[in-house]
Coordinates of C-alpha atoms and ligand atoms in Angstrom, one line a residue:
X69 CA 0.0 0.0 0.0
X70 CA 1.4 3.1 -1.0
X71 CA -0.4 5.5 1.6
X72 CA -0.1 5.4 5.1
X73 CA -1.9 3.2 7.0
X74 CA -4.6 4.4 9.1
X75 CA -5.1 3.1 12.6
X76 CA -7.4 4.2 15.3
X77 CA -6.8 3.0 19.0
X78 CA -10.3 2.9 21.4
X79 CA -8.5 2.6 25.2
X80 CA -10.0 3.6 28.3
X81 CA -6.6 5.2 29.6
X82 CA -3.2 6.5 27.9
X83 CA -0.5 8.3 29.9
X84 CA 0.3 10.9 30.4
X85 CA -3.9 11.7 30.9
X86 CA -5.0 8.7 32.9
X87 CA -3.3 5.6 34.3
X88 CA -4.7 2.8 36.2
X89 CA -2.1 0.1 35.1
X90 CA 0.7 -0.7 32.3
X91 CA -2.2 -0.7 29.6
X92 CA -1.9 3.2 29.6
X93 CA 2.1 3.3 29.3
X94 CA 1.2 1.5 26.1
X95 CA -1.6 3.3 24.9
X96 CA 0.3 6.1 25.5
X97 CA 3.5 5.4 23.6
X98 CA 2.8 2.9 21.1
X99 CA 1.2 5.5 18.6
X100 CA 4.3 7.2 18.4
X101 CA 6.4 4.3 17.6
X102 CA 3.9 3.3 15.1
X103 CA 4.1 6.6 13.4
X104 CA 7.9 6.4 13.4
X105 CA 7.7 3.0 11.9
X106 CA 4.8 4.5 9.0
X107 CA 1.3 4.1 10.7
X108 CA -1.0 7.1 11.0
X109 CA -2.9 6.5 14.3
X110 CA -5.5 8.7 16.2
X111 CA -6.5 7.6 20.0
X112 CA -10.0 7.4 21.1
X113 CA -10.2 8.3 24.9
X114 CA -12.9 8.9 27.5
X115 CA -12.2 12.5 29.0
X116 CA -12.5 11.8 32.6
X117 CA -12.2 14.1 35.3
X118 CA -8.9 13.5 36.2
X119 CA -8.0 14.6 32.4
X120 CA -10.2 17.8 32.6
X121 CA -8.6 18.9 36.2
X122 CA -5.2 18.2 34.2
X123 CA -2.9 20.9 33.4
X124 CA -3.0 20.0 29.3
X125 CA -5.3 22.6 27.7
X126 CA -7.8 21.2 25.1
X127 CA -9.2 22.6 21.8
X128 CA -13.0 21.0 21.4
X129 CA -12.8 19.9 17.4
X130 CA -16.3 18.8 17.8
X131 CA -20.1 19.5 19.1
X132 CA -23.3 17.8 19.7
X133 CA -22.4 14.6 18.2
X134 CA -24.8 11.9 18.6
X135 CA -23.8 8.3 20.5
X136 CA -26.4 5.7 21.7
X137 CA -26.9 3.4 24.9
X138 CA -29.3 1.2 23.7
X139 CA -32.0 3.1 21.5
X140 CA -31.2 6.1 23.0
X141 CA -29.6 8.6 21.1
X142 CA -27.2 10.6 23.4
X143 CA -25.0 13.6 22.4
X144 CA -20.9 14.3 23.2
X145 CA -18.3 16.5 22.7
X146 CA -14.8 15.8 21.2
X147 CA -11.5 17.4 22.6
X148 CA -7.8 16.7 20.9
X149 CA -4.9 18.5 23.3
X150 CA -4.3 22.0 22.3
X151 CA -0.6 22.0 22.1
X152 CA 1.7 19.6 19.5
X153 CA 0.6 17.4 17.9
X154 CA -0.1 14.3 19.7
X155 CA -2.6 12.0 18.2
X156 CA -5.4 12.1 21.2
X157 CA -9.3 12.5 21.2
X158 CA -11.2 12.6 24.3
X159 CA -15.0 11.5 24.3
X160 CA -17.0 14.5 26.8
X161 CA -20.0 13.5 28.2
X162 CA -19.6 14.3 31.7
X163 CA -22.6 12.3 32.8
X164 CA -20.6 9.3 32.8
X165 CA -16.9 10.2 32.4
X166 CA -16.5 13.7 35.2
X167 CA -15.8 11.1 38.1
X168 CA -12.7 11.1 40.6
X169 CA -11.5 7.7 39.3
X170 CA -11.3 5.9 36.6
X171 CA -13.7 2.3 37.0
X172 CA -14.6 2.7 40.7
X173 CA -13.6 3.8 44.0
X174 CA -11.9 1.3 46.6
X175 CA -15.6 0.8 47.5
X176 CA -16.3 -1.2 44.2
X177 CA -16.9 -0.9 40.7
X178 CA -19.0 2.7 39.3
X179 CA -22.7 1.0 39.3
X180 CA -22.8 1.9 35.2
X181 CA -19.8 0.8 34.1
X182 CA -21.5 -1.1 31.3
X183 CA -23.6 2.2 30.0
X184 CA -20.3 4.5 30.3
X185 CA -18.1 2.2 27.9
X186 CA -21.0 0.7 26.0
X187 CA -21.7 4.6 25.7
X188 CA -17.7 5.2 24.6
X189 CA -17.5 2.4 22.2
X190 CA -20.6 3.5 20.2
X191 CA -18.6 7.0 19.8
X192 CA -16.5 5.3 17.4
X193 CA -18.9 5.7 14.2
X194 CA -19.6 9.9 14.3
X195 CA -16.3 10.7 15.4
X196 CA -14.8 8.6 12.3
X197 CA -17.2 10.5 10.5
X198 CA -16.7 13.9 11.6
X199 CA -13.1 13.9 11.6
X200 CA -13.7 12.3 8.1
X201 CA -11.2 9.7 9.5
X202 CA -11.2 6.4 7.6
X203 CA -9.6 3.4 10.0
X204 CA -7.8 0.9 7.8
X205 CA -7.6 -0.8 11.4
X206 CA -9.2 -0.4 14.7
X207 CA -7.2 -1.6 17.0
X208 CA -9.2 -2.1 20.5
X209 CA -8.1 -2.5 24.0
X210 CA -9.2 -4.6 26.7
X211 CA -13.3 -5.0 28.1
X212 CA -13.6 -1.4 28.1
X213 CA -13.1 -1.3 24.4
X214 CA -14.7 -4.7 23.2
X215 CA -18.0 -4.0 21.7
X216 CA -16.5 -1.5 18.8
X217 CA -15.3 -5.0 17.0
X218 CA -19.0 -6.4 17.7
X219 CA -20.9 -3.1 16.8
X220 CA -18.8 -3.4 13.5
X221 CA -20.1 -6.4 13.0
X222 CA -24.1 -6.1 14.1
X223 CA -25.0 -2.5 13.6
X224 CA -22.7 -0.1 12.0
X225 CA -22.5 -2.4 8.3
X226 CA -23.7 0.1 6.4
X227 CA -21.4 2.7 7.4
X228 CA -19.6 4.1 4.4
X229 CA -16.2 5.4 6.9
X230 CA -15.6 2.1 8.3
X231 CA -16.5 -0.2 5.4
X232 CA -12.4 -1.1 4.8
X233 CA -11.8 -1.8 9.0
X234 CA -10.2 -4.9 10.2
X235 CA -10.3 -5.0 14.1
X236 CA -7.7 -6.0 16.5
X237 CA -8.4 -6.7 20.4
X238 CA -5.5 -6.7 22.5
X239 CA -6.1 -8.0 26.1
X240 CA -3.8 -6.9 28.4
X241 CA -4.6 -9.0 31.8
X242 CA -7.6 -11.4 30.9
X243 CA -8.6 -11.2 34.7
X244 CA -10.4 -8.0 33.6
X245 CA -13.4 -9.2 31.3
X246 CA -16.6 -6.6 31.9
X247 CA -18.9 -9.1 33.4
X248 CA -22.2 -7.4 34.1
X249 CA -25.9 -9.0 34.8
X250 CA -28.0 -10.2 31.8
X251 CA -30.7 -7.4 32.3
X252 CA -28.5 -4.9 31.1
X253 CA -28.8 -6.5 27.6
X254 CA -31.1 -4.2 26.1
X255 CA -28.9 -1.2 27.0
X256 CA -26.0 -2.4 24.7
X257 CA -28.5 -1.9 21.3
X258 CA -27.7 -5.6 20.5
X259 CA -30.6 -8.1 19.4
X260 CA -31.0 -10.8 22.2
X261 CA -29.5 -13.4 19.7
X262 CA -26.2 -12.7 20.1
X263 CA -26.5 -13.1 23.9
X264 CA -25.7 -16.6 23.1
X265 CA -22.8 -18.9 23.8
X266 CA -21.0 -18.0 20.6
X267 CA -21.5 -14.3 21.1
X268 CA -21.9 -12.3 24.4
X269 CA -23.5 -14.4 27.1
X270 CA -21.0 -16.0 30.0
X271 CA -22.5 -17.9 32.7
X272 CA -25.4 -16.3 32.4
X273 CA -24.0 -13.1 32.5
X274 CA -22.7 -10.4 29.7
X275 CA -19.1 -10.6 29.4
X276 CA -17.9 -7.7 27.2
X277 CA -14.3 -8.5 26.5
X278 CA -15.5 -12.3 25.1
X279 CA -17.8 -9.9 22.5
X280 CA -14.7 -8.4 21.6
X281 CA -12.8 -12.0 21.0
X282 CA -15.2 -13.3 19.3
X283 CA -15.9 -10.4 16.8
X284 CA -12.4 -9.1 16.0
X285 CA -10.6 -10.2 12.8
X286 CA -7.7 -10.7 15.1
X287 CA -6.4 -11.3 18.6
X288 CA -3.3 -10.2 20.4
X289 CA -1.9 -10.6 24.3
X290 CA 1.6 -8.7 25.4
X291 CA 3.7 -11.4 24.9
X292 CA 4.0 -15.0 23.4
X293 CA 4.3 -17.0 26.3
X294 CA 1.0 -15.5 27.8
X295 CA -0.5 -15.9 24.3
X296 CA -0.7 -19.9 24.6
X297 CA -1.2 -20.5 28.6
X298 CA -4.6 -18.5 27.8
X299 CA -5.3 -21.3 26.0
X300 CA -5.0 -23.4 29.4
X301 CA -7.5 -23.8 31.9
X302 CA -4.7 -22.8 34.5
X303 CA -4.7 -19.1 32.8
X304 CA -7.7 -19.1 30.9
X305 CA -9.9 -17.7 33.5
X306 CA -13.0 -19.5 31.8
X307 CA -12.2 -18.3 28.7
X308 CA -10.0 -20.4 27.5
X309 CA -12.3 -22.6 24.9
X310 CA -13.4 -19.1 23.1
X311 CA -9.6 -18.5 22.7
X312 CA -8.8 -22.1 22.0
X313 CA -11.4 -21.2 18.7
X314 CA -9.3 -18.4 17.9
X315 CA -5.7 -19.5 18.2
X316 CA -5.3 -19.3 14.5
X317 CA -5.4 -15.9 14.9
X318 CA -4.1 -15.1 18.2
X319 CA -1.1 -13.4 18.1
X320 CA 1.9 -12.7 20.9
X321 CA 3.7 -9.4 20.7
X322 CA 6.0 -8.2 23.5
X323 CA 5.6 -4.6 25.1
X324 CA 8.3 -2.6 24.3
X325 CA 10.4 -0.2 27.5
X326 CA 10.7 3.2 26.9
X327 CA 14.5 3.4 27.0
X328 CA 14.3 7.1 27.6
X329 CA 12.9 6.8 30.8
X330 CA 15.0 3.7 31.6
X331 CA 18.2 3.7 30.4
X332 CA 21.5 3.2 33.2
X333 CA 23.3 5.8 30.9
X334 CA 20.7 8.9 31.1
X335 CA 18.4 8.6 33.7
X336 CA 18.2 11.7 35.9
X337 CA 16.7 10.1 38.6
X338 CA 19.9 7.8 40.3
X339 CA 22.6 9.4 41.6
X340 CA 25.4 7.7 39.6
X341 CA 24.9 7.1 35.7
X342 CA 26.8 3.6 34.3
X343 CA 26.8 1.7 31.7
X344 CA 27.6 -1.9 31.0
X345 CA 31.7 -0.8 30.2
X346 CA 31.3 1.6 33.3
X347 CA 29.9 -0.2 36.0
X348 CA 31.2 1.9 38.8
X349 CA 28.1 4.1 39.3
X350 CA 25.8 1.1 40.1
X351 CA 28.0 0.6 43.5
X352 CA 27.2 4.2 44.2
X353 CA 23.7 3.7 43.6
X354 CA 23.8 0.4 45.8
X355 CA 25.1 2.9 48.5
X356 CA 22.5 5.4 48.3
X357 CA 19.8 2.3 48.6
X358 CA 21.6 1.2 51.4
X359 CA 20.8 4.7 52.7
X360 CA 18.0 5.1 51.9
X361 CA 16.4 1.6 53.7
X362 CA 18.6 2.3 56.0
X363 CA 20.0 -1.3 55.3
X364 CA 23.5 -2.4 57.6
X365 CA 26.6 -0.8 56.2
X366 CA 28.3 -4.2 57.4
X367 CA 26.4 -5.8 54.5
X368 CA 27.8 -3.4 51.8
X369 CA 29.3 -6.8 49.9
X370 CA 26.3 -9.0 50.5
X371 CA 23.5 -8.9 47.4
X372 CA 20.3 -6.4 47.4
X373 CA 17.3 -8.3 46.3
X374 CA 14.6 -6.2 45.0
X375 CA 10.9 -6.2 44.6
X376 CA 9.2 -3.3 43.4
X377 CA 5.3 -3.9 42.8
X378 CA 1.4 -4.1 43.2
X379 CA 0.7 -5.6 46.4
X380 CA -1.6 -8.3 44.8
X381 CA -2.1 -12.1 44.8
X382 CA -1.3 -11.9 41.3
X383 CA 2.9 -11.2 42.0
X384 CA 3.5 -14.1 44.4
X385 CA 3.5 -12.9 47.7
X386 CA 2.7 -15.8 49.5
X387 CA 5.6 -17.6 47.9
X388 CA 8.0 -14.7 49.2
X389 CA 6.3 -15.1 52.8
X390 CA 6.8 -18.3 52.6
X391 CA 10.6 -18.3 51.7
X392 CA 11.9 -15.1 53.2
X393 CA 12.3 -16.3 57.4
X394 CA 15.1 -18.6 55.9
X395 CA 16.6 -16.4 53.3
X396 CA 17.4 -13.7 56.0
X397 CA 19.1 -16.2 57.4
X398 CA 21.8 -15.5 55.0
X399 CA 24.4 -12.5 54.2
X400 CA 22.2 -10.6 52.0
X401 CA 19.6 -7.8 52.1
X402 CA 15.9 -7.3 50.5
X403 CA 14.1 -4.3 49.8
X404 CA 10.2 -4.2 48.7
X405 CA 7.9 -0.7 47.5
X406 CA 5.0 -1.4 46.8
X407 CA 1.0 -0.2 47.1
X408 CA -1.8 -2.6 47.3
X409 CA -3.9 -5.1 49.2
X410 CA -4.1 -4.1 53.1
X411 CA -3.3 -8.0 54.1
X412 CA -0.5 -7.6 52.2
X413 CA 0.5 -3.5 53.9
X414 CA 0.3 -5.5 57.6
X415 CA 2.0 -8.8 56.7
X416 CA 5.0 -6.2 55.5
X417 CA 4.8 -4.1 58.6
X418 CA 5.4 -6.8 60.5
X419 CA 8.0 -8.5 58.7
X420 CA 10.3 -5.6 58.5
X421 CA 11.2 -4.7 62.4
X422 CA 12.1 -8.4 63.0
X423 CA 15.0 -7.8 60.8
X424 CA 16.4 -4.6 60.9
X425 CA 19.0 -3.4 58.7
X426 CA 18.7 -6.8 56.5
X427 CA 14.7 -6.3 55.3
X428 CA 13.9 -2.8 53.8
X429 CA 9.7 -2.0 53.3
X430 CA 8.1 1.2 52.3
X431 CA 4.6 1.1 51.0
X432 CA 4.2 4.1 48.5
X433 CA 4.1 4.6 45.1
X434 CA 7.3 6.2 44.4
X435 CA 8.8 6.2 40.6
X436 CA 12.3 7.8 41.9
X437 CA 12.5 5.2 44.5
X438 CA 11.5 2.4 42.3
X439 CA 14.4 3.9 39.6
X440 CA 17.2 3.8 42.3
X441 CA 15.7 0.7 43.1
X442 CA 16.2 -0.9 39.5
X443 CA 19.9 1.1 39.8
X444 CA 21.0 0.0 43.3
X445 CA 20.1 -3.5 43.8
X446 CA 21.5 -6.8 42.6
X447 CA 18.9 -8.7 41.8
X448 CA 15.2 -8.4 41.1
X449 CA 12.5 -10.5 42.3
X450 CA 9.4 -11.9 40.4
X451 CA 7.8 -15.0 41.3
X452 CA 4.7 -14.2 39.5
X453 CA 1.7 -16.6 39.8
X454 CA 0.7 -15.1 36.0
X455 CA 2.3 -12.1 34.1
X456 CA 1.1 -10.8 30.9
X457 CA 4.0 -9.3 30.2
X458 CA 5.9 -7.5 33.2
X459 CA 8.1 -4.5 32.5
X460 CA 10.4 -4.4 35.5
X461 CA 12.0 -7.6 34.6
X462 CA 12.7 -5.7 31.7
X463 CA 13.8 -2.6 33.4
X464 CA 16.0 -4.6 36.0
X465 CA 18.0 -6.2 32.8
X466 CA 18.9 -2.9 31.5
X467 CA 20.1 -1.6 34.3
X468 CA 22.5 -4.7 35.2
X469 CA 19.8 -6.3 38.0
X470 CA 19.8 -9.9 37.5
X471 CA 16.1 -11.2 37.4
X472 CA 14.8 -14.1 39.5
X473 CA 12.0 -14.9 37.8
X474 CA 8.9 -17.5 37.3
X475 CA 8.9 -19.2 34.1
X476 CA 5.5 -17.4 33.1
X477 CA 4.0 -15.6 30.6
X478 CA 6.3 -12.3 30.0
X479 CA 9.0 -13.3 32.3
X480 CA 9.8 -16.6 30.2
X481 CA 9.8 -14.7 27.1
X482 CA 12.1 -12.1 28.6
X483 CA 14.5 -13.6 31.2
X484 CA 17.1 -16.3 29.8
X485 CA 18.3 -19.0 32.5
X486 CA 22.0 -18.5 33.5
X487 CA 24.2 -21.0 32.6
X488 CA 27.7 -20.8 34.6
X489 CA 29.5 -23.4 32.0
X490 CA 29.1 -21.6 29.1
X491 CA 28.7 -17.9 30.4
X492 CA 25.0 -17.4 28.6
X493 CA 22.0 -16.1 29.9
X494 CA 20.3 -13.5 31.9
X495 CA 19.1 -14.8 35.3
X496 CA 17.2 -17.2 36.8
X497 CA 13.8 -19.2 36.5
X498 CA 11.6 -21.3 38.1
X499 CA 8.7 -23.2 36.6
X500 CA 6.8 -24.6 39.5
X501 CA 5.0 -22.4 42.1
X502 CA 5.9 -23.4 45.2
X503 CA 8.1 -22.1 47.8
X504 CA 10.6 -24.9 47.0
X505 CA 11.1 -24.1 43.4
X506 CA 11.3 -20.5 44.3
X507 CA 14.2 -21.1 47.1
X508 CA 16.1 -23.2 44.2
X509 CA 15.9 -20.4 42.1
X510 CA 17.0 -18.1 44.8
X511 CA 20.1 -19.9 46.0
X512 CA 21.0 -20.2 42.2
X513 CA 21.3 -16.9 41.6
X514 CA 23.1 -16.3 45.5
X515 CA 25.9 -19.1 44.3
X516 CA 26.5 -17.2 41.2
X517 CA 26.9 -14.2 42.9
X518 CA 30.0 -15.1 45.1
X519 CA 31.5 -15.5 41.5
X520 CA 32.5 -12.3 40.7
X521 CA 33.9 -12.5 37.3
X522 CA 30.4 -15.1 36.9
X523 CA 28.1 -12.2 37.5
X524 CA 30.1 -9.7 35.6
X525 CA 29.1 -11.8 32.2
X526 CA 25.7 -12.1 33.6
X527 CA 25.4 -8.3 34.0
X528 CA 26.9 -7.8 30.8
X529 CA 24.4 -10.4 29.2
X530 CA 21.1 -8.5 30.4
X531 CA 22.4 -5.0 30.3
X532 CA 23.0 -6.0 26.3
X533 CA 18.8 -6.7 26.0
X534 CA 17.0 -4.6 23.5
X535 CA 13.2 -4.1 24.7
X536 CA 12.5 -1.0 22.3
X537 CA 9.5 0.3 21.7
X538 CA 10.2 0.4 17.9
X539 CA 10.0 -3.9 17.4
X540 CA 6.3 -3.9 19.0
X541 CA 5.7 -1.6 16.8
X542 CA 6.8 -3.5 13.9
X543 CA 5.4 -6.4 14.6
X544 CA 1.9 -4.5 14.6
X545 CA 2.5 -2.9 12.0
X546 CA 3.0 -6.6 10.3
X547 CA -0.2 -7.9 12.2
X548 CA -1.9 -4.7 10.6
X549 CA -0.7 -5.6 7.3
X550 CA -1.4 -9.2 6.6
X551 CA -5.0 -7.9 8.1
X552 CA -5.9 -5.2 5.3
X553 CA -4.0 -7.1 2.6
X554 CA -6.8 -10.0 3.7
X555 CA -3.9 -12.9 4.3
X556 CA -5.9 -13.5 7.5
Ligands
ADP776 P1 1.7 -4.5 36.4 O1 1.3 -3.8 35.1 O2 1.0 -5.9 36.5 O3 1.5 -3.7 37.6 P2 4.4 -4.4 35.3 O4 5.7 -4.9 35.8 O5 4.0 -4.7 33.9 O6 3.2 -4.8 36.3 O7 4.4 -2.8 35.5 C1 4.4 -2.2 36.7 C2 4.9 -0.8 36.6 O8 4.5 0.0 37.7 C3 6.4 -0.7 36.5 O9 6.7 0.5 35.7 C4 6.8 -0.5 37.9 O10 8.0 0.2 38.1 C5 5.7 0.4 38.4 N1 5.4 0.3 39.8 C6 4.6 -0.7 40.4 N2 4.5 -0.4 41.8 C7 5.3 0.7 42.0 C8 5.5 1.4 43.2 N3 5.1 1.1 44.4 N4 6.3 2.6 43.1 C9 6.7 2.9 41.9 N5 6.5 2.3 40.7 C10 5.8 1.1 40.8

């Protein structure tokens, strides 16, 4: 094709404007490697509260537009950020968007969750037609985005602006699938057939994001390895048969890191700057930690192991409690940030006075901690019971912090077993989840480190990984392709 292609994104969050989670770091920077790599892409957005109390002024490029929930016609404005040129377009109807948070408050989910994105997703149609933007792809993220692929397909065929669009979903933590009650049916402007096991209906219940699999031309998940155990019934979180029917168009692509936020050799956020010839600042940086856990100078040459993280059953917390009263036992140190779960704020408060100056905790959300963290420490802990994708494993191998890692999703695509005979790999796996397997791992990783010319190579190994940004892209960009050229 000799034009550009054109791509819309529909997310419920992009940084910098709204974040919940790692689906808006992508939302947020993906469109700009696509362009690099040829793509014209505009973002759909809601424009919640959060984004309207923001500093960013807006321009309103549209008024009065018409939406639907249900039969219902309901009108919105549309806003694009006043300054730049950055690809953005925020949905206003404050009725269901001018709210503190994003889905819900820590009391529970907004009560009309369904209406506001069922709401969003039918905004697709006018603004394409306003803006006189005509998607080769629309390219659809998780729940909150699923019914544009299945509105596509059951009400919008006659639509002249998106007659040439192929649909992508990409689900970015299949936990999350917009399960809401059957008698909200009517409200999504759907007939009752497709409530039906090989549309809509779950259980008895609607399930959005299952809409969205079973209507897109194609699938994707943030990394390979993820892409097949959602196949299992171990990952599949009851949707494993619907994805089963789709594997052949299922696809795996990796998040990328943005390496100007997390690179060893310009971040502005560590005291010390190194690089993988000039290793030198990350002892500094190990001394500032040190500091600033107040960890026991007398343990300057033991190992810092890190964990930086959503309190949540999902990381493998309970594996960690189970194996921690005997690893600080040994000559080494641990340090944890990290916001979440209460059960998991007390077991931590309790934990850390019992070993004082070996077992560092602070429960915030802190990004210049977490990047002296990824600078400091030695290695980096995550014994994940399921990770789409995880980005501090890739952070910790740029910046020389050996992973320990379960062999899941992400992490196995990511993290490359160390092998001391022949100097390869990047750090350390474990398959099974139990405390056991974890521990192996652990001690691994501990006996390497006494070898200090061993964990020079390893260092070298992972601070040598290229995460960019600019191969995602590509690998859309390909997905996109074989799409509109009709190879799949
Ligand atoms: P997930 O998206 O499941 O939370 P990821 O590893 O993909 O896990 O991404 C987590 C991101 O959030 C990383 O950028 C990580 O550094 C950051 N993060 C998580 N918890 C904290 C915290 N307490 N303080 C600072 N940054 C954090």
């Amino acid at each position: 094709m000799a034009r550009k292609l054109r791509v819309l994104f529909v997310a419920s969050e992009a940084v910098p404007f709204a974040k919940t989670g790692g689906l808006a770091d992508i939302v947020g920077t993906l469109p700009y490697a696509l362009k690099e790599v040829g793509a014209e892409v505009k973002v759909l957005l809601p424009y919640y509260g959060v984004i309207k109390q923001g500093k960013a002024p807006m321009t309103t490029v549209a008024e009065n537009l018409e939406g639907r929930l249900g039969a219902t016609g309901l009108t919105f404005d549309v806003l694009t950020p006043a300054s730049g040129d950055a690809p953005f377009y925020f949905v206003e109807r404050d009725e269901f968007f001018e709210r503190s948070q994003l889905y819900g408050t820590p009391k529970g989910d907004y009560f009309d969750n369904l209406e506001r994105f069922s709401f969003f997703c039918s905004t697709v149609l006018p603004v394409c037609q306003n803006l006189g933007f005509q998607p080769d792809v629309i390219h659809c993220h998780d729940w909150q985005a699923s019914l544009v692929p299945v509105y596509l397909r059951h009400r919008w065929q006659g639509a002249e602006i998106l007659n040439r669009a192929k649909t992508v979903l990409t689900i970015h933590n299949l936990a999350y699938q917009g399960l809401f009650p059957k008698g909200k049916f009517p409200l999504l402007g759907l007939d009752w057939s497709l409530f039906s096991i090989d549309g809509l209906e779950y259980y008895d219940q609607i399930n959005l994001l299952k809409g969205g699999i079973v209507c897109s031309d194609a699938i994707t998940t943030v990394s390979v390895g993820y892409s097949k155990e959602i196949q299992t019934p171990e990952y599949g979180y009851g949707m494993e048969g619907v994805l089963q029917s789709r594997a052949a168009d299922l696809h795996g692509i990796l998040n990328g890191v943005d390496y100007q936020d997390w690179s060893p050799e310009n971040d502005t956020l560590i005291p010390a700057t190194f690089s993988k010839s000039k290793l030198a600042g990350k002892a500094k940086n190990k001394a500032a930690l040190m500091e600033a856990y107040n960890l026991d100078p007398k343990l300057a040459k033991a190992p810092i192991l890190a964990m930086i993280s959503r309190l949540a059953d999902q990381k493998g917390f309970d594996l960690l409690a189970a194996v921690l009263p005997e690893l600080l036992t040994q000559d080494l140190m641990v340090v944890i940030l990290g916001t979440g779960e209460e059960k998991y704020h007390r077991w931590l408060a309790q934990e850390a006075p019992k070993y004082p100056g070996k077992l560092g905790v602070k429960i915030a959300f802190d990004n210049a901690l977490a990047h002296l963290i990824e600078a400091g420490a030695d290695m980096f802990l995550m014994p994940s019971r399921y990770e789409p994708c995880g980005l501090n494993q890739m952070y910790s191998l740029k910046y020389g912090t050996i992973p320990v890692v379960r062999a899941t999703g992400g992490l196995a695509d990511t993290v490359e077993q160390a092998d001391p005979a022949t100097g390869t790999g990047t750090g350390f796996l474990f398959s099974d989840y139990t405390p056991e397997a974890f521990a192996k791992a652990l001690q691994a990783a501990l006996k390497a480190f006494k070898n200090q010319k061993q964990w020079r190579g390893l260092i070298e190994n992972a601070m040598s990984q290229d995460f960019s940004w600019e191969r995602s892209a590509s690998a859309y960009l390909n997905l996109y392709k074989l799409l509109v050229e009709g190879e799949r």
